[in-house]
Amino acid sequence: VQLQASGGGSVQAGGSLRLSCAASGRTFSQYAVGWFRQPPGKEREFVAAISRGGSGRYYTESVKDRFTISRDNYRNTAYLQMNSLKPEDTAVYYCAADRIIMTAEPSRNEYEYDYWGQGTLVTVSS
């Protein structure tokens, strides 16, 4: 599967952005999707993940209640809605896909993900 992330940009603190992750191929529903981010000068970190069917959603603590991950398997697209953005959310955001069985919980470990999008930059100014 090939992934294309988009939707990044520059916003002021408190603003919102929605990232999209478009997947090629017909097997998108066989993959869990994760969003990761890499802040300037730091290592890449887990942000959120969603199960194959979309019922299981997992977040890192710092984005809970502000970010929402979702997916549309008919459109082969996953989303990350980001509200109440903070300067510390500034990072390059990546989407990734991990082929798992239907009942498995998606991983928070980036090394479990086999396919990656190219990244989209989010800049939040104070």
Coordinates of C-alpha atoms in Angstrom, one line a residue:
V1 CA 0.0 0.0 0.0
Q2 CA 1.2 3.5 -0.8
L3 CA 0.3 6.4 1.5
Q4 CA 0.1 10.1 0.8
A5 CA -0.3 12.5 3.7
S6 CA -1.6 16.0 3.2
G7 CA -3.3 18.8 5.1
G8 CA -0.4 20.4 7.0
G9 CA 0.1 24.1 7.3
S10 CA 0.7 27.0 9.6
V11 CA -1.9 28.0 12.2
Q12 CA -2.0 30.0 15.3
A13 CA -2.4 28.4 18.7
G14 CA -6.0 27.4 19.3
G15 CA -6.6 26.7 15.6
S16 CA -7.5 23.5 13.8
L17 CA -6.2 21.4 11.0
R18 CA -7.3 18.1 9.5
L19 CA -4.7 15.8 8.1
S20 CA -5.5 13.2 5.5
C21 CA -3.8 10.0 4.6
A22 CA -4.8 8.7 1.2
A23 CA -3.9 5.0 0.5
S24 CA -3.6 3.3 -2.9
G25 CA -4.7 -0.2 -3.5
R26 CA -7.8 -2.2 -2.5
T27 CA -6.6 -3.6 0.8
F28 CA -6.7 -0.5 2.9
S29 CA -9.2 -2.1 5.3
Q30 CA -6.6 -4.8 6.2
Y31 CA -4.3 -2.2 7.8
A32 CA -4.3 -0.4 11.0
V33 CA -3.3 3.2 10.5
G34 CA -1.1 5.2 12.8
W35 CA -0.1 8.9 12.9
F36 CA 3.3 9.8 14.2
R37 CA 5.1 13.1 14.4
Q38 CA 8.6 14.4 14.6
P39 CA 9.1 17.7 16.3
P40 CA 12.1 19.8 15.3
G41 CA 15.3 18.3 16.7
K42 CA 13.5 15.4 18.3
E43 CA 12.7 11.8 17.6
R44 CA 9.6 10.6 16.0
E45 CA 6.7 9.9 18.4
F46 CA 3.4 8.2 18.4
V47 CA 0.3 10.4 18.1
A48 CA -2.7 8.2 17.4
A49 CA -3.8 4.9 15.8
I50 CA -7.0 3.4 14.6
S51 CA -8.0 -0.3 14.1
R52 CA -8.9 -1.8 10.8
G53 CA -12.6 -1.3 11.2
G54 CA -12.3 2.0 13.0
S55 CA -13.8 1.1 16.3
G56 CA -10.5 1.1 18.2
R57 CA -8.8 4.5 18.6
Y58 CA -5.8 5.2 20.6
Y59 CA -4.0 8.4 21.5
T60 CA -0.9 9.6 23.2
E61 CA -1.8 11.4 26.4
S62 CA -0.8 14.9 25.2
V63 CA -3.4 14.9 22.4
K64 CA -6.4 13.2 24.0
D65 CA -9.5 15.4 23.9
R66 CA -7.9 17.6 21.2
F67 CA -7.2 15.2 18.3
T68 CA -9.5 12.7 16.7
I69 CA -8.4 9.9 14.4
S70 CA -10.8 8.4 11.9
R71 CA -10.9 6.5 8.7
D72 CA -13.1 5.9 5.7
N73 CA -12.4 2.5 4.2
Y74 CA -14.5 3.2 1.1
R75 CA -12.4 6.2 0.3
N76 CA -9.2 4.5 1.4
T77 CA -8.4 7.5 3.6
A78 CA -7.6 8.1 7.2
Y79 CA -7.8 11.4 9.0
L80 CA -6.4 13.2 11.9
Q81 CA -8.6 16.1 13.1
M82 CA -6.5 18.4 15.3
N83 CA -8.2 21.0 17.4
S84 CA -6.9 23.4 20.0
L85 CA -3.5 23.3 18.5
K86 CA -0.5 24.3 20.7
P87 CA 3.0 25.4 19.7
E88 CA 4.3 22.1 21.0
D89 CA 2.3 20.3 18.3
T90 CA 4.6 21.7 15.7
A91 CA 6.1 18.8 13.9
V92 CA 6.2 16.8 10.6
Y93 CA 3.3 14.4 10.8
Y94 CA 3.5 11.0 9.2
C95 CA 0.8 8.4 8.6
A96 CA 1.7 4.8 8.5
A97 CA 0.0 1.4 7.9
D98 CA 0.4 -1.9 9.6
R99 CA -1.2 -5.0 8.3
I100 CA -2.9 -6.8 11.3
I101 CA -5.7 -9.2 11.9
M102 CA -9.1 -7.8 12.4
T103 CA -9.2 -8.2 16.2
A104 CA -5.7 -6.9 16.9
E105 CA -5.1 -3.6 18.6
P106 CA -3.0 -1.2 16.5
S107 CA 0.5 -0.7 17.7
R108 CA 2.0 2.5 19.2
N109 CA 5.5 1.3 18.1
E110 CA 6.6 2.9 14.8
Y111 CA 8.8 -0.2 14.0
E112 CA 5.6 -2.3 13.7
Y113 CA 4.5 -0.2 10.7
D114 CA 5.6 -1.3 7.3
Y115 CA 4.3 1.5 5.1
W116 CA 4.8 5.2 5.5
G117 CA 3.6 8.4 3.9
Q118 CA 6.0 11.2 3.1
G119 CA 5.1 13.5 6.0
T120 CA 3.3 16.8 6.2
L121 CA 4.5 19.8 8.2
V122 CA 2.3 21.4 10.9
T123 CA 3.5 24.7 12.4
V124 CA 1.6 26.2 15.3
S125 CA 2.6 29.7 16.3
S126 CA 1.9 31.3 19.7

